[in-house]
Tab-separated table of C-alpha atoms and ligand atoms in Angstrom:
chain	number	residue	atom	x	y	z
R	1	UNK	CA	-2.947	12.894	10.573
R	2	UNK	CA	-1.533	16.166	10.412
R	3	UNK	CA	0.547	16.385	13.379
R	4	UNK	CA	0.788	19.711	15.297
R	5	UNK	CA	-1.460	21.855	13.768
R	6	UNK	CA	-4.889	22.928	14.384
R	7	UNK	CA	-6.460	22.266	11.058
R	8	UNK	CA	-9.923	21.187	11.995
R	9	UNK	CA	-12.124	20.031	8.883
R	10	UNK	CA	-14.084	22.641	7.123
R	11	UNK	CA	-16.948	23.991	9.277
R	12	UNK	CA	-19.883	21.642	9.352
R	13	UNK	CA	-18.562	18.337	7.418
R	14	UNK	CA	-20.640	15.922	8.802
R	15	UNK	CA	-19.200	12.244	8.084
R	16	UNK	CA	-22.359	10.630	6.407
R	17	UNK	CA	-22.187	8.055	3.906
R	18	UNK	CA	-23.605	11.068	1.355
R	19	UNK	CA	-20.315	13.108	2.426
R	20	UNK	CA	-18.000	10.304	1.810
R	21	UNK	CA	-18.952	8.997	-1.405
R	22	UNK	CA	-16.343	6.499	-2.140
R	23	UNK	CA	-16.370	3.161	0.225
R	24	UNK	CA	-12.603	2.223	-0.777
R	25	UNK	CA	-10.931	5.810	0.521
R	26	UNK	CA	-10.271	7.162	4.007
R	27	UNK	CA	-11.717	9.448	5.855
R	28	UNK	CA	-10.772	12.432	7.318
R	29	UNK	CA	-11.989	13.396	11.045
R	30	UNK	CA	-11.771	15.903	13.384
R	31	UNK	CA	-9.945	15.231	16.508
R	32	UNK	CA	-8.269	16.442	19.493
R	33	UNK	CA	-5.382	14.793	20.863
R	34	UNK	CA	-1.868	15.340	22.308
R	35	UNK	CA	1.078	16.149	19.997
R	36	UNK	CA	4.220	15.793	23.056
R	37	UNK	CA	3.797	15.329	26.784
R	38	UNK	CA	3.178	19.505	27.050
R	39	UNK	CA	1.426	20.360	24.039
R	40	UNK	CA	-2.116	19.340	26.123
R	41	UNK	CA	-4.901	18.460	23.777
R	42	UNK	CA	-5.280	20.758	20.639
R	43	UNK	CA	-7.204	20.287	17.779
R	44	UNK	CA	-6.254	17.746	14.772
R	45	UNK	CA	-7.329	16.336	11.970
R	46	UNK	CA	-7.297	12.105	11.552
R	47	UNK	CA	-7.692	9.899	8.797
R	48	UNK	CA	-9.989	6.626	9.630
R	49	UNK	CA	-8.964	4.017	7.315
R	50	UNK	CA	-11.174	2.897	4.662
R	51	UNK	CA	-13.901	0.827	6.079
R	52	UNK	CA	-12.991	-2.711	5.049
R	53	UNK	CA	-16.018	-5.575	4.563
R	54	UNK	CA	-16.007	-6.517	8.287
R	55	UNK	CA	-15.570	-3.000	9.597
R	56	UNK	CA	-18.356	-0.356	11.231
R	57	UNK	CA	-18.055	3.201	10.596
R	58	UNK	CA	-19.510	5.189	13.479
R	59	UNK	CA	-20.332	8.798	13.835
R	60	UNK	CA	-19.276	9.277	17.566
R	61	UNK	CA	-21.463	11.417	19.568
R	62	UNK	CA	-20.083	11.162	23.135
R	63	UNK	CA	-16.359	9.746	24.500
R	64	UNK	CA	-15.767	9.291	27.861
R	65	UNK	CA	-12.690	11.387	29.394
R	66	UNK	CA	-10.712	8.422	31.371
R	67	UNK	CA	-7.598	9.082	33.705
R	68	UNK	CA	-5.617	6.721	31.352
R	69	UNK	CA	-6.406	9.403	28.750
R	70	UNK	CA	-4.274	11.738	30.808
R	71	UNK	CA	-1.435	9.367	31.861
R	72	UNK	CA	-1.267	8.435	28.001
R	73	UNK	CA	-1.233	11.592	26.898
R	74	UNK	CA	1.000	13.593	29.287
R	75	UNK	CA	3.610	10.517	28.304
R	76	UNK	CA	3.448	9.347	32.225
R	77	UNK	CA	3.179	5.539	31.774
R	78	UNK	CA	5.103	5.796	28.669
R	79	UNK	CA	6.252	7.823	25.508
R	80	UNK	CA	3.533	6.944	22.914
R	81	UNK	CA	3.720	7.314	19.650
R	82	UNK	CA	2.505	11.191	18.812
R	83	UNK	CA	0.062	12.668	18.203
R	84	UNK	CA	-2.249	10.755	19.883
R	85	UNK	CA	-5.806	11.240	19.879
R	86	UNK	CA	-7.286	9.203	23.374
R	87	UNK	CA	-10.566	8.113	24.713
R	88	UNK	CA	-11.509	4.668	25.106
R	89	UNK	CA	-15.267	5.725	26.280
R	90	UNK	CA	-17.127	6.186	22.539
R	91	UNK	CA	-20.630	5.714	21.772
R	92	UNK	CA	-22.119	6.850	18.463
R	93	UNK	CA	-24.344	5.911	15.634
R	94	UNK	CA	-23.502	3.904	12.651
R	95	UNK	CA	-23.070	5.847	9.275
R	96	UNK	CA	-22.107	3.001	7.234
R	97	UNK	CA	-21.352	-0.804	7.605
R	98	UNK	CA	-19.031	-3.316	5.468
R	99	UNK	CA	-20.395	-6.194	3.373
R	100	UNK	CA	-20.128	-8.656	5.687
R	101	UNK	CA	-21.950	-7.093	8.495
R	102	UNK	CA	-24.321	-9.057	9.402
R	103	UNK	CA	-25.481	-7.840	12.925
R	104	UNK	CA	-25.416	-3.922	12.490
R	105	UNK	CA	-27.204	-1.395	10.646
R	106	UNK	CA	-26.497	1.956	9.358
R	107	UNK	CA	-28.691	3.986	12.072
R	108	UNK	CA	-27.636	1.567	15.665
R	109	UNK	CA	-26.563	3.001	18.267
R	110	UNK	CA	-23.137	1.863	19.712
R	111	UNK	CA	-19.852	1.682	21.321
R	112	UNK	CA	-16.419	0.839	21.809
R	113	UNK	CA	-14.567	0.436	24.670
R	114	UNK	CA	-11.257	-0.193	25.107
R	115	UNK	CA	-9.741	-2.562	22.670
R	116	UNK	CA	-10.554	-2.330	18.927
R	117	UNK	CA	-9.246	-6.275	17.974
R	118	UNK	CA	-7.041	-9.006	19.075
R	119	UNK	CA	-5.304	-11.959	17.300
R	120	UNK	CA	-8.546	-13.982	17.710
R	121	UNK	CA	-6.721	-17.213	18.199
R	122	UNK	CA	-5.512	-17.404	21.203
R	123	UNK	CA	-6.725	-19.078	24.120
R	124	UNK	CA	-7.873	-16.038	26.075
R	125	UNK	CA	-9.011	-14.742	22.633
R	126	UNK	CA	-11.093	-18.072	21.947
R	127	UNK	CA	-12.489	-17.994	25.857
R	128	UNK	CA	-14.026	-15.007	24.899
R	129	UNK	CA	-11.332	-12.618	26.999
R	130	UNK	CA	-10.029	-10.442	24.234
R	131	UNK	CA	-8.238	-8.003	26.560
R	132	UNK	CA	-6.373	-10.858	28.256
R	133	UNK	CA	-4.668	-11.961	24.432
R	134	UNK	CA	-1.735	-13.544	24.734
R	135	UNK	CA	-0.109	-11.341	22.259
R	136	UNK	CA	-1.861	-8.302	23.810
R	137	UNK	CA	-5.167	-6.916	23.102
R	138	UNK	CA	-4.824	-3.539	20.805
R	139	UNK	CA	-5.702	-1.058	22.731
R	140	UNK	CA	-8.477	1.695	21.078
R	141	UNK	CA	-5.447	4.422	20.843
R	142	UNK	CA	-1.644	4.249	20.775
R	143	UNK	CA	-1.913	1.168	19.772
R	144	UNK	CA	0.033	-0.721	16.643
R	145	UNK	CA	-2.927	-2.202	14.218
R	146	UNK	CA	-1.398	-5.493	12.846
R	147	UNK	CA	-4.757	-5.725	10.665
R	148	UNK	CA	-4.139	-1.829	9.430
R	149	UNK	CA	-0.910	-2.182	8.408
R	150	UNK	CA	0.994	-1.474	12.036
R	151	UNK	CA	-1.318	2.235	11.405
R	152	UNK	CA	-1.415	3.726	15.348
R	153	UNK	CA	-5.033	3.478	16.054
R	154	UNK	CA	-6.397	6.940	17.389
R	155	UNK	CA	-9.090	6.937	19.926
R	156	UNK	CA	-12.650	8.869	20.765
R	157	UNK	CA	-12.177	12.544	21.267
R	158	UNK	CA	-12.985	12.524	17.203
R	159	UNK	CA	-15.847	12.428	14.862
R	160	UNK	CA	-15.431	9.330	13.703
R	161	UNK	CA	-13.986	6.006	14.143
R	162	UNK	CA	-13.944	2.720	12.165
R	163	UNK	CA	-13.931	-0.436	13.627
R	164	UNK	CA	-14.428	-4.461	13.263
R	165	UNK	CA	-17.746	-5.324	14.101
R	166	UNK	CA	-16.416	-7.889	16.487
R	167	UNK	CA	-15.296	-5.174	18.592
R	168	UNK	CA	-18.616	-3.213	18.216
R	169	UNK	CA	-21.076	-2.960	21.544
R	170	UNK	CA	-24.964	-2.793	21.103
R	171	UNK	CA	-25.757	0.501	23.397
R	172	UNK	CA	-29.403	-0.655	24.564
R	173	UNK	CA	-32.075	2.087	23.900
R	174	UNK	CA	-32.920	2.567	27.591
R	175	UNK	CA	-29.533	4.032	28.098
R	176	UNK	CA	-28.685	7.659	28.091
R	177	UNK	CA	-26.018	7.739	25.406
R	178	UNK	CA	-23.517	10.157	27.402
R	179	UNK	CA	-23.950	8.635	30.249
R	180	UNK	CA	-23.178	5.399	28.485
R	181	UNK	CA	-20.268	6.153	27.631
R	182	UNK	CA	-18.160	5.748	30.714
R	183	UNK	CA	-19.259	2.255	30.672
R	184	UNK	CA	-17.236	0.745	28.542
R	185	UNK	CA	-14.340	1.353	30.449
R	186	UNK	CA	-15.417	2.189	34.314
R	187	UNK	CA	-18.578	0.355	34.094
R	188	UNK	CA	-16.733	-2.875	32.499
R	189	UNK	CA	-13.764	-2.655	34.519
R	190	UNK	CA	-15.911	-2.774	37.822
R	191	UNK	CA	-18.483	-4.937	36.538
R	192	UNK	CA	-16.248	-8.160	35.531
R	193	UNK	CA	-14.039	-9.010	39.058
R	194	UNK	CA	-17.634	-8.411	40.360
R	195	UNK	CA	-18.974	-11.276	38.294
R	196	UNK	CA	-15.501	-13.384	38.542
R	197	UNK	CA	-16.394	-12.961	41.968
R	198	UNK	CA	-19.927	-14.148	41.655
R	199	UNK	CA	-21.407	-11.602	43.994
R	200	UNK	CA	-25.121	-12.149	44.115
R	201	UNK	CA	-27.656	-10.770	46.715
R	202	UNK	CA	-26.376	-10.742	50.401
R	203	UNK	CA	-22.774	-10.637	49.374
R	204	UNK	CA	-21.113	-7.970	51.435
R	205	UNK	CA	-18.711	-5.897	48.654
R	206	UNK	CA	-16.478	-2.795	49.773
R	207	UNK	CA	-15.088	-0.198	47.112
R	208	UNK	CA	-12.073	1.366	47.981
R	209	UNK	CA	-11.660	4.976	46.324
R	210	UNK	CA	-15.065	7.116	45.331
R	211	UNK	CA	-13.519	8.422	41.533
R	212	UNK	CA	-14.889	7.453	38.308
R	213	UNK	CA	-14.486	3.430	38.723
R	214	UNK	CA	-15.599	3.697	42.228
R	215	UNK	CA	-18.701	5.403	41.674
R	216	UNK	CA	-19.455	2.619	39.038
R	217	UNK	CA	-18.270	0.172	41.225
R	218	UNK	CA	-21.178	1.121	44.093
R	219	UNK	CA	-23.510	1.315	41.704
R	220	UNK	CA	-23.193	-1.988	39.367
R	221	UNK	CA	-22.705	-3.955	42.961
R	222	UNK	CA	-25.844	-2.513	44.633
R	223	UNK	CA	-28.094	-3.796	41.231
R	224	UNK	CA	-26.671	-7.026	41.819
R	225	UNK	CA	-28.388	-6.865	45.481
R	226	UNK	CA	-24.860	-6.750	47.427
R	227	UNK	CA	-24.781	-4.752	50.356
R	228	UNK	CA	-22.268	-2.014	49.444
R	229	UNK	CA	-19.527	-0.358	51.794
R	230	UNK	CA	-17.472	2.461	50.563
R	231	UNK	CA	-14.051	2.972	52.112
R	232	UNK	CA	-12.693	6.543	52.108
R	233	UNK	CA	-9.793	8.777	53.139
R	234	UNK	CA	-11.929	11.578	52.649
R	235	UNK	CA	-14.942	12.204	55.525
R	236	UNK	CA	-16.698	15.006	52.705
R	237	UNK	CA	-17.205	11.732	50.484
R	238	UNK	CA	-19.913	10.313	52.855
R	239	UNK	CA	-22.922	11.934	51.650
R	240	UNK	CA	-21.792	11.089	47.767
R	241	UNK	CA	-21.590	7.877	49.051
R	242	UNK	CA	-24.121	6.835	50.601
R	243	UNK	CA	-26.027	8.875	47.280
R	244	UNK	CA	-24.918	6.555	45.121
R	245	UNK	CA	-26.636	4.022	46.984
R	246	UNK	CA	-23.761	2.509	49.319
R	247	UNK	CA	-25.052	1.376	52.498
R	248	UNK	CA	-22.105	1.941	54.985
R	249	UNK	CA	-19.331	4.162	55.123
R	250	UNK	CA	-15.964	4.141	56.239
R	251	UNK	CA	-13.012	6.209	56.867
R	252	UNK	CA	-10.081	4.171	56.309
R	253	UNK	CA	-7.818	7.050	57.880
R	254	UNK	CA	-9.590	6.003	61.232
R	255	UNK	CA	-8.266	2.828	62.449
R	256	UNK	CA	-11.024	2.308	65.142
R	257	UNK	CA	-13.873	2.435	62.270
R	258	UNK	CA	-11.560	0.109	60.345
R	259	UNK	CA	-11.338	-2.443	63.481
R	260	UNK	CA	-15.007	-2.214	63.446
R	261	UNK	CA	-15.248	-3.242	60.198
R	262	UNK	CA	-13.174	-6.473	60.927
R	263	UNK	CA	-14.335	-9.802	59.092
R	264	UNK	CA	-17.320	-7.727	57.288
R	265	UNK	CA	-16.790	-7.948	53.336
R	266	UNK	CA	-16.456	-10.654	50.993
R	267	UNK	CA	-14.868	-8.566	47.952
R	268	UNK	CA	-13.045	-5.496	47.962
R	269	UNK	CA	-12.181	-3.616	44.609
R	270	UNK	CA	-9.780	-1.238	45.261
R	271	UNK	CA	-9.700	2.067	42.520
R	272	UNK	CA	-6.898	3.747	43.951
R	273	UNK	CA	-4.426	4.080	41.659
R	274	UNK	CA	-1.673	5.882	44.273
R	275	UNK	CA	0.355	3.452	45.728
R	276	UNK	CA	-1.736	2.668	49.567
R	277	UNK	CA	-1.453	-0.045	51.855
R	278	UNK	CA	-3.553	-2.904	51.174
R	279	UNK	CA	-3.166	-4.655	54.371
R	280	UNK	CA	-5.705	-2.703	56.782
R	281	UNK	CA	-8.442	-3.911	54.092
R	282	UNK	CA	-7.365	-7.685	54.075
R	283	UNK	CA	-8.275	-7.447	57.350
R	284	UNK	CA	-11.750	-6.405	56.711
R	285	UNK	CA	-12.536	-9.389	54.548
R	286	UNK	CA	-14.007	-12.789	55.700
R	287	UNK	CA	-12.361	-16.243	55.300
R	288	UNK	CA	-12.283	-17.063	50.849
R	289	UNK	CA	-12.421	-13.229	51.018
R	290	UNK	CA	-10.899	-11.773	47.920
R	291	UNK	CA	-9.563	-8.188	46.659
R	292	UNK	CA	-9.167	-7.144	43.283
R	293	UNK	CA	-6.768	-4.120	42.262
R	294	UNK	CA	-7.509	-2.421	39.645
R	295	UNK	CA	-5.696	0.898	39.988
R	296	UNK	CA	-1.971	0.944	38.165
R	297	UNK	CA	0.079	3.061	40.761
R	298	UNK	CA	3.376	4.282	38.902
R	299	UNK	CA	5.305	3.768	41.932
R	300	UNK	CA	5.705	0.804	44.106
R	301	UNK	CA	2.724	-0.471	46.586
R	302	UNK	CA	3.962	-1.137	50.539
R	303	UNK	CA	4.170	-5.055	51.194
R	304	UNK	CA	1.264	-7.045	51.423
R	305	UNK	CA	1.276	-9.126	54.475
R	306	UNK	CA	0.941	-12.841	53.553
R	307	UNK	CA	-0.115	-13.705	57.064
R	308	UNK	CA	-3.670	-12.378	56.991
R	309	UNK	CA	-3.946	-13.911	52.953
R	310	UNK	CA	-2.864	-17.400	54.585
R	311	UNK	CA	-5.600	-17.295	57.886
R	312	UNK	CA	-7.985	-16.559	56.266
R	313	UNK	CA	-7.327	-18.243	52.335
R	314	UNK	CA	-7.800	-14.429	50.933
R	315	UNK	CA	-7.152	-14.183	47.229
R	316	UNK	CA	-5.165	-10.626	46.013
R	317	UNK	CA	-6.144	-10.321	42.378
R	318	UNK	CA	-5.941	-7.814	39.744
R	319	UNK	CA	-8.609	-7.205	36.797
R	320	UNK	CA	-8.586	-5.884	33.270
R	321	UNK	CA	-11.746	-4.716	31.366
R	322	UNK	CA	-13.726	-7.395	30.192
R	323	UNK	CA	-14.199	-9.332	27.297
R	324	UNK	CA	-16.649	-8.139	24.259
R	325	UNK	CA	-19.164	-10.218	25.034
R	326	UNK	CA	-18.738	-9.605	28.885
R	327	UNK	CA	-19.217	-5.985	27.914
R	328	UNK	CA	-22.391	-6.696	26.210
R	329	UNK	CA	-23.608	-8.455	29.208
R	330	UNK	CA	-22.753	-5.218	31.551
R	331	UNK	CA	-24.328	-3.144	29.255
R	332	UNK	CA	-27.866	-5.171	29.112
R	333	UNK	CA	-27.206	-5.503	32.906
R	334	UNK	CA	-27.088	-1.544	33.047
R	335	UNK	CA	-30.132	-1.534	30.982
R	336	UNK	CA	-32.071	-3.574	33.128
R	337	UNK	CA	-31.015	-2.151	36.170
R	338	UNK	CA	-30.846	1.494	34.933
R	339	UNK	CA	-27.381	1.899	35.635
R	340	UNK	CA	-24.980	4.566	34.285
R	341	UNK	CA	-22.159	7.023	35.153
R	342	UNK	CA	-22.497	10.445	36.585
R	343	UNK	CA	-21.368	12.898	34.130
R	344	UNK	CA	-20.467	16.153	33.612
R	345	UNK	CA	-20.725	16.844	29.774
R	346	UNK	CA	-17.845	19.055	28.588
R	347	UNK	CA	-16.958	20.582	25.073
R	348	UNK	CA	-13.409	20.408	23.386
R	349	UNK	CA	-12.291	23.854	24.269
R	350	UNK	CA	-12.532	22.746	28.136
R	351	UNK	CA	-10.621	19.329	27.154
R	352	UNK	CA	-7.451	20.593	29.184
R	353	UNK	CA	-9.228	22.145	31.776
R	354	UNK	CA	-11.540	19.144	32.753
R	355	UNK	CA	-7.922	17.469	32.358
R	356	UNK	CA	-6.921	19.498	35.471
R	357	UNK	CA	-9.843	19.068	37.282
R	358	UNK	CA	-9.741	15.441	36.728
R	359	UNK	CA	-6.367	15.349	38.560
R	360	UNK	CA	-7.630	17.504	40.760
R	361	UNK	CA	-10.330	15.116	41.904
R	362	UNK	CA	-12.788	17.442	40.992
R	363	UNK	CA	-15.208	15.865	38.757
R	364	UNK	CA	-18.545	14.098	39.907
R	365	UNK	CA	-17.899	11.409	38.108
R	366	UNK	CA	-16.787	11.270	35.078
R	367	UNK	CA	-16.435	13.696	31.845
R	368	UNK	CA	-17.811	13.125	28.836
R	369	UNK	CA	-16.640	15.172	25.775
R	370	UNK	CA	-19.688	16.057	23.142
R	371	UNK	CA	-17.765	15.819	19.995
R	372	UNK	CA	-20.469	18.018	18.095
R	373	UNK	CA	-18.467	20.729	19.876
R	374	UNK	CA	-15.062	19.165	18.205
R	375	UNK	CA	-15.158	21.509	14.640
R	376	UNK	CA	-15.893	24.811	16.068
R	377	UNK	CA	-13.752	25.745	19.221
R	378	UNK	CA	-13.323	29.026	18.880
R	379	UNK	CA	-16.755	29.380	18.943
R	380	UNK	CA	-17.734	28.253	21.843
R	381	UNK	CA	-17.833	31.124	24.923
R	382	UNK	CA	-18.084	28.803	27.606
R	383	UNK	CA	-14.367	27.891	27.455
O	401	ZN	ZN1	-10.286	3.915	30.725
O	402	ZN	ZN1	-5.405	-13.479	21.396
């Protein structure tokens, strides 16, 4: 990693396996990532660690721009270790796979989400739900690799990546790759309370917040045959809404439509990540009702109201991800029910600018950085 300066690789490196003849050396890749909470994303150079006999090397073609990416790398949650290179959205071809590989091939095309390994032992990590590990999942960027010598593992807006196979996703072919991509974080992330939840034809579901999870969120619940209803602050989200395929609409700033909808859902997953008040939605649910949060508002939330949770035995959960193989699952299930994001394809010279608009709210649904664009950004007229 050379931090701070944009030293792209030389125009038109290509990681192949021809280009990076020896198995037992690193790789360099290009990047762009975050060198302090200011610099905004400019363009680096990372080294991928030497592919080791259970690891995948990938040639990433798309990475999904999340709003963690922005928190992470403006230093809003916390200070991370810099630079740091984000996305958590990646889907790419395989250049080269490690001895032991059993289940990929140079030549698949796949992805990885947001975790790149866990300590594999643990109970959640046995259960098959790697991001709940009891000594905490690590996390596709920013994260300390115990496996990699505590190396900070750097994320998607790159060329390249390496990764353990266990923590390798099978994109099906029916999938758009791009529009893949925001699966493996919004598309998982709605998906698996959804499934925790059972929700199965009939089942009323309401989606709080119309952003990048939201969107997913209408979408994944409507293939499973639920009747969707979106709840909104914002009366110019109806027609979106009801686009994506929900079936009612409501704005939650209008307490009359939100009496109406008294007693109407069974699950609610709420994407707002600003703190809001939950109770006015408790009251929409029916008895065994449940809501899962799965926006992380940096300030605090306003009560909840335990009165409502104990008439009618409501559950208030939270959700992270999903598990590998509960990813694998969504992403047949997207397959099957041609499912994926809506995306607005961006190149790295507009990194920082989709950045703003993603704060902004203005982004239909999600971005999705085409890292063929990452070596020549000066080049690019478009900006
Ligand atoms: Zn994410
Ligand atoms: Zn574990």
């Amino acid at each position: 990693m050379t931090p701070g300066r944009p030293v792209p690789p030389p125009l038109g490196r290509t990681i192949t396996p021809e280009a990076s003849p020896s198995f037992a050396g690193s790789l360099l890749a290009a990047a762009y990532g975050a060198t302090s909470p200011e610099s905004g994303l400019v363009p680096l150079t990372v080294s991928r660690r030497a592919p080791k006999e259970d690891d995948v090397e990938i040639a990433i073609e798309f990475c999904g721009l999340c709003h963690s990416d922005v928190h992470a790398t403006r230093g809003e949650w916390r200070i991370p270790p810099y630079p740091l290179v984000p996305g958590h959205e990646i889907v790419g071809r395989i250049t080269r796979v490690g001895s032991a590989v059993q289940d990929f091939a140079p030549g698949d095309r796949v992805g990885v989400g947001c975790m790149v390994d866990s300590c594999r032992e643990c109970d959640s990590c046995l259960e098959g739900l790697e991001q709940y590990c009891e000594r905490g999942n690590v996390g596709t960027y920013g994260a300390k690799d115990p496996r990699n010598g505590d190396a900070v593992t750097q994320g998607g807006y790159s060329s390249s990546v390496v990764v353990d196979r266990r923590f390798v996703l099978r994109i099906p072919e029916g999938l758009d790759p791009a529009a893949a991509a925001p699966l493996l974080c919004a598309g998982i992330t709605t998906y698996s309370p959804l499934r925790y939840f059972d929700v199965e034809e009939g089942d009323a579901v309401g989606v709080v917040g119309l952003g990048g999870l939201g969107h997913m969120a209408v979408k994944i619940a409507k293939a499973m045959g639920a009747d969707v209803t979106v709840f909104t602050t914002s009366a110019a989200k109806f027609e979106a809404a009801r686009e994506l395929g929900a079936h009612h609409v409501v704005l939650s700033t209008d307490s009359e439509a939100m009496e109406a909808a008294n007693r109407s859902i069974d699950v609610i997953i709420d994407t707002v990540a600003a703190p809001h008040d939950l109770n006015p939605y408790f009251k929409t649910l029916r008895l065994d009702g449940a809501l899962f949060q799965l926006g992380l508002p940096a300030e605090e939330m306003p009560p909840v109201s335990p009165g409502l949770l104990i008439r009618r035995r409501l559950a208030y959960a939270g959700s992270l991800i999903g598990g590998i193989a509960e990813t694998q699952e969504m992403l047949d299930f997207c397959a099957a029910h041609s499912v994926a994001s809506d995306i607005e394809i961006v190149g790295a010279d507009q990194l920082n600018q989709a950045y703003d608009r993603m704060v902004a709210g203005d982004v239909k649904y999600r971005f999705v950085l085409d890292t063929s664009t990452l070596q020549e950004p000066s080049e690019r007229a478009d900006a």
